[in-house]
Tab-separated table of C-alpha atoms in Angstrom:
chain	number	residue	atom	x	y	z
A	1	MET	CA	-2.399	-38.397	-0.391
A	2	ASP	CA	0.767	-38.276	1.690
A	3	ASP	CA	2.093	-35.373	3.732
A	4	ARG	CA	4.279	-34.140	0.885
A	5	ILE	CA	1.335	-33.575	-1.475
A	6	TYR	CA	-0.525	-31.543	1.155
A	7	GLN	CA	2.594	-29.484	1.653
A	8	LEU	CA	3.177	-28.953	-2.069
A	9	ILE	CA	-0.386	-27.778	-2.680
A	10	CYS	CA	-0.244	-25.293	0.188
A	11	LEU	CA	3.157	-23.966	-0.878
A	12	GLU	CA	1.982	-23.564	-4.485
A	13	LEU	CA	-1.219	-21.736	-3.547
A	14	SER	CA	0.617	-19.444	-1.160
A	15	GLY	CA	3.183	-18.542	-3.824
A	16	GLU	CA	6.004	-19.986	-1.681
A	17	ALA	CA	6.779	-23.051	-3.827
A	18	SER	CA	10.285	-23.382	-5.201
A	19	GLU	CA	10.967	-24.479	-8.785
A	20	VAL	CA	11.533	-28.018	-7.516
A	21	ASP	CA	8.278	-27.936	-5.513
A	22	SER	CA	6.287	-26.755	-8.533
A	23	LYS	CA	7.733	-29.453	-10.781
A	24	GLU	CA	6.955	-32.160	-8.211
A	25	LEU	CA	3.393	-30.904	-7.864
A	26	GLY	CA	3.042	-30.696	-11.647
A	27	ASP	CA	4.082	-34.339	-11.982
A	28	TRP	CA	1.442	-35.337	-9.421
A	29	LEU	CA	-1.244	-33.309	-11.195
A	30	ALA	CA	-0.390	-34.979	-14.498
A	31	GLN	CA	-1.058	-38.435	-13.057
A	32	SER	CA	-4.864	-38.261	-13.049
A	33	GLU	CA	-7.964	-36.145	-13.534
A	34	GLN	CA	-8.879	-36.840	-9.914
A	35	ASN	CA	-5.637	-35.226	-8.734
A	36	ARG	CA	-6.361	-32.139	-10.810
A	37	SER	CA	-9.925	-31.961	-9.495
A	38	VAL	CA	-8.689	-32.163	-5.900
A	39	TYR	CA	-6.194	-29.346	-6.511
A	40	GLN	CA	-8.861	-27.237	-8.191
A	41	ALA	CA	-11.273	-27.722	-5.307
A	42	MET	CA	-8.657	-26.762	-2.761
A	43	SER	CA	-7.665	-23.719	-4.817
A	44	GLN	CA	-11.250	-22.431	-4.870
A	45	TYR	CA	-11.478	-22.374	-1.088
A	46	TRP	CA	-7.934	-21.212	-0.580
A	47	ILE	CA	-8.458	-17.953	-2.475
A	48	SER	CA	-11.741	-17.257	-0.669
A	49	THR	CA	-10.140	-17.160	2.807
A	50	PRO	CA	-7.556	-14.351	2.899
A	51	GLU	CA	-7.585	-14.346	6.708
A	52	VAL	CA	-5.234	-17.367	6.719
A	53	TYR	CA	-2.704	-15.974	4.240
A	54	THR	CA	-0.216	-15.201	7.004
A	55	SER	CA	0.040	-18.814	8.145
A	56	LYS	CA	-0.351	-20.851	4.971
A	57	LYS	CA	3.013	-22.537	5.276
A	58	GLN	CA	1.866	-24.334	8.403
A	59	THR	CA	-1.714	-24.907	7.258
A	60	TYR	CA	-1.150	-28.197	5.462
A	61	SER	CA	-0.569	-30.224	8.655
A	62	LYS	CA	-3.872	-29.073	10.155
A	63	LEU	CA	-5.580	-29.641	6.829
A	64	LYS	CA	-4.327	-33.211	6.585
A	65	LYS	CA	-5.542	-34.105	10.070
A	66	ARG	CA	-8.994	-32.685	9.358
A	67	ILE	CA	-9.369	-34.450	6.007
A	68	ASP	CA	-8.029	-37.761	7.288
A	69	ALA	CA	-10.497	-37.623	10.179
A	70	SER	CA	-13.376	-36.696	7.853
A	71	ASN	CA	-12.651	-39.553	5.477
A	72	GLN	CA	-13.744	-42.069	8.101
A	73	VAL	CA	-16.944	-43.714	6.829
A	74	GLY	CA	-18.821	-42.979	10.031
A	75	ASP	CA	-17.917	-39.294	9.889
A	76	LEU	CA	-19.020	-38.634	6.319
A	77	LYS	CA	-22.661	-37.929	7.033
A	78	THR	CA	-21.766	-35.907	10.101
A	79	GLU	CA	-19.464	-33.714	8.024
A	80	GLU	CA	-22.166	-33.160	5.378
A	81	ASN	CA	-24.724	-32.148	7.977
A	82	SER	CA	-22.195	-29.893	9.647
A	83	ILE	CA	-21.473	-28.131	6.363
A	84	LYS	CA	-25.164	-27.537	5.691
A	85	SER	CA	-25.854	-26.203	9.166
A	86	ILE	CA	-23.121	-23.604	8.906
A	87	GLY	CA	-25.062	-21.774	6.188
A	88	THR	CA	-23.468	-18.593	4.976
A	89	ARG	CA	-20.988	-18.132	7.825
A	90	ARG	CA	-17.349	-17.957	6.772
A	91	LEU	CA	-15.366	-21.091	7.636
A	92	THR	CA	-11.696	-21.181	8.360
A	93	PHE	CA	-9.601	-22.437	5.467
A	94	TRP	CA	-8.937	-25.937	6.780
A	95	MET	CA	-12.630	-26.568	7.477
A	96	LYS	CA	-13.556	-25.469	3.978
A	97	ALA	CA	-10.879	-27.586	2.404
A	98	ALA	CA	-11.965	-30.583	4.492
A	99	ALA	CA	-15.558	-30.108	3.414
A	100	ILE	CA	-14.694	-29.960	-0.240
A	101	PHE	CA	-12.401	-32.979	-0.071
A	102	VAL	CA	-15.135	-35.022	1.620
A	103	VAL	CA	-17.603	-34.165	-1.123
A	104	ALA	CA	-15.101	-34.467	-3.972
A	105	LEU	CA	-13.597	-37.765	-2.845
A	106	GLY	CA	-16.538	-39.359	-0.993
A	107	LEU	CA	-19.453	-38.381	-3.214
A	108	GLY	CA	-17.687	-37.804	-6.527
A	109	TRP	CA	-16.411	-34.655	-8.206
A	110	THR	CA	-19.299	-34.485	-10.657
A	111	ALA	CA	-21.792	-34.371	-7.803
A	112	TYR	CA	-19.789	-31.579	-6.168
A	113	VAL	CA	-19.774	-29.451	-9.318
A	114	SER	CA	-23.502	-29.870	-9.765
A	115	LEU	CA	-24.187	-29.110	-6.101
A	116	ASN	CA	-22.061	-25.963	-5.892
A	117	THR	CA	-22.635	-24.355	-9.277
A	118	GLY	CA	-26.307	-25.216	-9.504
A	119	ASN	CA	-25.620	-25.311	-13.195
A	120	SER	CA	-24.163	-27.714	-15.724
A	121	GLY	CA	-24.207	-27.928	-19.485
A	122	PRO	CA	-26.544	-25.702	-21.519
A	123	GLY	CA	-28.212	-22.668	-20.003
A	124	ILE	CA	-25.196	-21.429	-18.050
A	125	GLU	CA	-26.078	-18.151	-16.382
A	126	MET	CA	-24.299	-15.058	-17.694
A	127	VAL	CA	-23.595	-11.983	-15.587
A	128	VAL	CA	-23.445	-8.479	-17.058
A	129	LYS	CA	-22.220	-5.532	-14.998
A	130	GLN	CA	-22.454	-2.082	-16.551
A	131	ASN	CA	-21.677	1.342	-15.122
A	132	PRO	CA	-23.223	4.538	-16.482
A	133	THR	CA	-21.121	7.693	-16.746
A	134	GLY	CA	-20.352	9.158	-13.347
A	135	GLN	CA	-20.262	5.797	-11.551
A	136	LYS	CA	-17.537	3.270	-10.716
A	137	SER	CA	-17.885	-0.107	-9.008
A	138	THR	CA	-15.925	-3.041	-7.605
A	139	ILE	CA	-16.879	-6.583	-8.649
A	140	PHE	CA	-15.803	-9.773	-6.871
A	141	LEU	CA	-15.731	-12.835	-9.117
A	142	SER	CA	-16.446	-16.426	-8.100
A	143	ASP	CA	-12.754	-17.418	-8.343
A	144	GLY	CA	-11.658	-14.741	-5.862
A	145	SER	CA	-10.525	-12.234	-8.497
A	146	LYS	CA	-11.493	-8.563	-8.194
A	147	VAL	CA	-12.456	-6.102	-10.932
A	148	VAL	CA	-12.588	-2.330	-10.458
A	149	LEU	CA	-14.878	-1.157	-13.275
A	150	ASN	CA	-14.621	2.418	-14.504
A	151	ALA	CA	-17.520	4.661	-15.450
A	152	ASP	CA	-19.190	4.087	-18.839
A	153	SER	CA	-17.797	0.524	-18.893
A	154	LYS	CA	-19.200	-3.016	-19.021
A	155	VAL	CA	-18.048	-6.559	-18.263
A	156	SER	CA	-19.798	-9.852	-18.993
A	157	TYR	CA	-18.889	-13.369	-17.844
A	158	LYS	CA	-20.295	-16.739	-16.796
A	159	LYS	CA	-21.564	-16.763	-13.237
A	160	ASP	CA	-19.411	-19.836	-12.582
A	161	PHE	CA	-16.216	-20.139	-14.601
A	162	SER	CA	-15.509	-23.414	-16.391
A	163	SER	CA	-13.059	-26.013	-15.107
A	164	LYS	CA	-10.557	-25.132	-17.843
A	165	GLU	CA	-10.493	-21.345	-18.083
A	166	ARG	CA	-11.869	-18.064	-16.772
A	167	VAL	CA	-13.141	-15.694	-19.471
A	168	ILE	CA	-14.470	-12.164	-19.082
A	169	LYS	CA	-15.375	-9.649	-21.807
A	170	LEU	CA	-14.705	-5.946	-21.316
A	171	GLU	CA	-15.971	-2.779	-22.969
A	172	GLY	CA	-14.424	0.372	-21.535
A	173	GLU	CA	-11.856	0.372	-18.739
A	174	ALA	CA	-11.188	-1.873	-15.742
A	175	PHE	CA	-8.435	-2.846	-13.335
A	176	PHE	CA	-8.087	-6.582	-12.662
A	177	GLU	CA	-6.599	-8.304	-9.629
A	178	VAL	CA	-6.511	-11.943	-10.720
A	179	ALA	CA	-6.579	-14.780	-8.183
A	180	LYS	CA	-3.851	-17.347	-8.770
A	181	ASP	CA	-4.986	-20.569	-10.438
A	182	SER	CA	-2.325	-22.278	-12.520
A	183	LEU	CA	-4.861	-24.696	-14.023
A	184	ARG	CA	-7.289	-22.092	-15.334
A	185	PRO	CA	-5.912	-19.139	-17.319
A	186	PHE	CA	-7.775	-15.857	-16.830
A	187	ARG	CA	-8.670	-14.296	-20.181
A	188	VAL	CA	-9.933	-10.758	-20.753
A	189	VAL	CA	-11.379	-10.272	-24.237
A	190	THR	CA	-11.549	-6.715	-25.591
A	191	GLY	CA	-12.541	-6.835	-29.242
A	192	GLU	CA	-9.564	-8.101	-31.241
A	193	VAL	CA	-7.275	-8.320	-28.207
A	194	THR	CA	-7.101	-11.059	-25.559
A	195	THR	CA	-5.084	-10.660	-22.357
A	196	ILE	CA	-4.122	-13.895	-20.567
A	197	ALA	CA	-2.989	-14.130	-16.931
A	198	LEU	CA	-2.655	-16.750	-14.183
A	199	GLY	CA	-2.411	-14.474	-11.156
A	200	THR	CA	-1.519	-10.806	-11.521
A	201	SER	CA	-2.905	-7.256	-11.670
A	202	PHE	CA	-3.295	-5.068	-14.724
A	203	ASN	CA	-5.348	-2.251	-16.245
A	204	ILE	CA	-7.128	-2.369	-19.612
A	205	ASP	CA	-8.319	0.797	-21.351
A	206	ALA	CA	-10.570	-0.093	-24.278
A	207	PHE	CA	-13.190	2.630	-24.636
A	208	PRO	CA	-14.930	2.158	-28.012
A	209	GLU	CA	-14.424	5.738	-29.259
A	210	ARG	CA	-10.645	5.362	-29.123
A	211	ASP	CA	-8.377	3.837	-31.742
A	212	ASN	CA	-6.145	2.184	-29.127
A	213	ILE	CA	-6.574	-0.671	-26.652
A	214	GLU	CA	-4.010	-0.405	-23.865
A	215	ILE	CA	-3.022	-3.150	-21.399
A	216	SER	CA	-0.839	-1.862	-18.541
A	217	LEU	CA	0.738	-4.416	-16.199
A	218	ALA	CA	1.131	-3.541	-12.503
A	219	THR	CA	2.269	-6.906	-11.078
A	220	GLY	CA	2.989	-10.426	-12.322
A	221	LYS	CA	3.099	-11.297	-16.004
A	222	VAL	CA	0.543	-11.381	-18.841
A	223	GLU	CA	0.348	-12.515	-22.433
A	224	VAL	CA	-1.342	-10.283	-25.004
A	225	LYS	CA	-2.646	-11.729	-28.268
A	226	SER	CA	-4.355	-10.141	-31.255
A	227	SER	CA	-7.010	-11.804	-33.392
A	228	GLY	CA	-6.878	-9.171	-36.152
A	229	LYS	CA	-6.779	-10.574	-39.684
A	230	SER	CA	-3.318	-9.175	-40.370
A	231	ASN	CA	-1.971	-10.596	-37.100
A	232	LYS	CA	-2.784	-14.284	-37.505
A	233	ASN	CA	0.885	-15.253	-37.497
A	234	MET	CA	2.015	-12.634	-34.988
A	235	GLU	CA	3.789	-13.885	-31.896
A	236	PRO	CA	2.095	-13.122	-28.529
A	237	LEU	CA	3.437	-10.148	-26.582
A	238	TYR	CA	4.577	-10.756	-22.991
A	239	LEU	CA	4.563	-7.929	-20.463
A	240	GLU	CA	6.609	-7.379	-17.332
A	241	PRO	CA	5.517	-4.999	-14.520
A	242	GLY	CA	5.720	-1.389	-15.706
A	243	GLU	CA	5.201	-2.328	-19.367
A	244	ARG	CA	2.170	-1.565	-21.521
A	245	ALA	CA	0.901	-3.113	-24.742
A	246	SER	CA	-0.849	-0.703	-27.101
A	247	TYR	CA	-2.948	-2.128	-29.931
A	248	THR	CA	-4.025	0.255	-32.715
A	249	LEU	CA	-7.356	-0.815	-34.201
A	250	SER	CA	-7.000	1.050	-37.503
A	251	THR	CA	-3.611	-0.453	-38.369
A	252	GLN	CA	-3.774	-3.650	-36.282
A	253	ASP	CA	-0.295	-2.893	-34.977
A	254	ILE	CA	0.722	-3.778	-31.433
A	255	THR	CA	3.644	-2.202	-29.580
A	256	LYS	CA	5.207	-2.398	-26.128
A	257	GLN	CA	6.530	0.476	-24.019
A	258	LYS	CA	6.972	1.698	-20.451
A	259	PHE	CA	4.142	3.619	-18.762
A	260	ASP	CA	3.488	5.907	-15.796
A	261	LEU	CA	1.839	3.705	-13.148
A	262	GLU	CA	0.387	6.637	-11.209
A	263	GLN	CA	-1.171	8.154	-14.298
A	264	VAL	CA	-2.758	4.928	-15.569
A	265	LEU	CA	-4.135	3.690	-12.225
A	266	ALA	CA	-5.136	7.054	-10.711
A	267	TRP	CA	-8.773	6.692	-11.791
A	268	LYS	CA	-9.480	3.715	-9.548
A	269	ASP	CA	-8.320	5.704	-6.502
A	270	GLY	CA	-10.601	8.659	-7.220
A	271	ILE	CA	-7.919	10.797	-8.880
A	272	ILE	CA	-8.483	12.632	-12.169
A	273	TYR	CA	-5.098	12.718	-13.860
A	274	PHE	CA	-4.341	14.888	-16.885
A	275	LYS	CA	-0.979	14.681	-18.650
A	276	ASN	CA	-0.379	16.818	-21.733
A	277	ALA	CA	-4.155	16.889	-22.178
A	278	ASN	CA	-5.861	18.904	-24.894
A	279	GLN	CA	-9.412	20.246	-24.760
A	280	LYS	CA	-10.979	17.110	-26.249
A	281	MET	CA	-9.253	14.854	-23.722
A	282	ILE	CA	-10.285	17.064	-20.812
A	283	ILE	CA	-13.944	17.217	-21.832
A	284	GLU	CA	-14.114	13.475	-22.576
A	285	LYS	CA	-12.740	12.570	-19.156
A	286	LEU	CA	-14.913	15.036	-17.209
A	287	GLU	CA	-18.090	13.911	-19.000
A	288	ARG	CA	-17.387	10.276	-18.200
A	289	TRP	CA	-16.203	10.968	-14.647
A	290	TYR	CA	-19.110	13.158	-13.529
A	291	GLY	CA	-21.865	11.937	-15.844
A	292	VAL	CA	-22.460	15.334	-17.478
A	293	GLN	CA	-22.600	16.851	-20.968
A	294	ILE	CA	-20.186	19.684	-21.630
A	295	GLU	CA	-20.698	22.277	-24.370
A	296	VAL	CA	-18.024	24.777	-25.335
A	297	VAL	CA	-19.652	28.030	-26.422
A	298	ASN	CA	-16.530	29.364	-28.140
A	299	ASP	CA	-13.500	27.165	-28.770
A	300	ALA	CA	-10.176	28.213	-27.338
A	301	GLN	CA	-7.993	30.165	-29.745
A	302	LYS	CA	-4.857	28.731	-28.206
A	303	THR	CA	-3.419	25.241	-28.015
A	304	ILE	CA	-4.254	23.562	-24.700
A	305	ASP	CA	-1.636	21.292	-23.157
A	306	ILE	CA	-2.180	20.795	-19.445
A	307	SER	CA	-0.827	18.394	-16.829
A	308	THR	CA	-2.499	18.298	-13.411
A	309	LYS	CA	-4.511	16.049	-11.113
A	310	PHE	CA	-7.524	16.324	-8.802
A	311	GLU	CA	-8.176	13.960	-5.909
A	312	ASN	CA	-11.820	13.278	-4.948
A	313	ALA	CA	-12.756	16.774	-6.162
A	314	SER	CA	-16.214	18.049	-7.059
A	315	LEU	CA	-16.973	19.060	-10.643
A	316	SER	CA	-17.320	22.683	-9.568
A	317	ASN	CA	-13.867	22.718	-7.976
A	318	VAL	CA	-12.266	21.056	-10.998
A	319	LEU	CA	-13.860	23.532	-13.416
A	320	LYS	CA	-12.934	26.466	-11.191
A	321	SER	CA	-9.267	25.422	-11.188
A	322	LEU	CA	-9.167	24.643	-14.914
A	323	GLY	CA	-11.044	27.852	-15.721
A	324	TYR	CA	-8.492	29.931	-13.847
A	325	THR	CA	-5.605	28.218	-15.653
A	326	LEU	CA	-7.110	28.081	-19.150
A	327	GLY	CA	-9.135	31.278	-19.019
A	328	PHE	CA	-12.786	30.254	-19.200
A	329	GLU	CA	-15.987	30.691	-17.231
A	330	TYR	CA	-18.486	27.899	-16.671
A	331	ASN	CA	-22.086	27.302	-15.740
A	332	ILE	CA	-23.450	24.029	-14.299
A	333	ASN	CA	-27.168	23.341	-14.829
A	334	ASP	CA	-28.003	19.869	-13.503
A	335	LYS	CA	-26.235	17.477	-15.924
A	336	LYS	CA	-25.312	20.130	-18.482
A	337	VAL	CA	-22.208	22.322	-18.355
A	338	ASN	CA	-21.458	25.344	-20.525
A	339	ILE	CA	-17.876	26.569	-20.916
A	340	GLU	CA	-17.087	29.987	-22.406
A	341	TYR	CA	-13.542	31.173	-22.966
A	342	LEU	CA	-12.704	34.773	-22.066
A	343	ASN	CA	-11.340	37.148	-24.707
């Protein structure tokens, strides 16, 4: 590869490539499978080393020197031994890229895939992450993407994504920060709805007891497709930041509208956000958030419509505030809560 290819790859991965740069790189990628494999390898290590993000534009020159030096026949074994001896320590980006190029070009891409995934063909290992009520978690995927998984939610995916796409299944709610990889679309499957992204961040709310699946885009761009029987010929829906796709399961209709970013993403920052919430919505959220069961001794005789938020608050403090506003008393006994409205 010449200097220009190194430069194009680094500019593309850093998000600094112009339209002309991207087209030139695309033409090079289309020339051979080997070119695409090299780009893919470099992309994997690029996204795993955020400490060099501030200097990516200048990285390609250092990278080229390292790879050119490592491609000397006498240096190949030395590089392999060096890689093994490093163990689990983090390498700088250019060392990682050099290592992967040596293996990919000197030993063959197939050998590299087998060596690094420990898996090929049948028997691919699946990963399932599930949170009970009252618990949230953050999951880091093998491609550098991050998933913030809400309580009472589950994701499942292959331990090592394929060379063509990245697929993850979701039940419940999660916020995704997708690592950029123009060769492998990132697909989130939630029942009849598939959300496709290349590098962006978005929230999906797909709790099974609800009739709606909602995809809310924070940054970038996504494509939303429905596999419902009545939607076979429906055109995909494309979202821009600040837009949300809402798919109704009972009617198989999908619509697009604006949404309140603070309201939708508050949960991942430890904020309970109620907007025009009725009693059912309040109880459902508190049960999931705190991992409790709430029983209402006597239903409210008035219509409840409340908008408020609580940041990193205890259940007792939330109930105390809501009780004062809505006129009820409460009793917490381990994981059970009784609410009784005052006359």
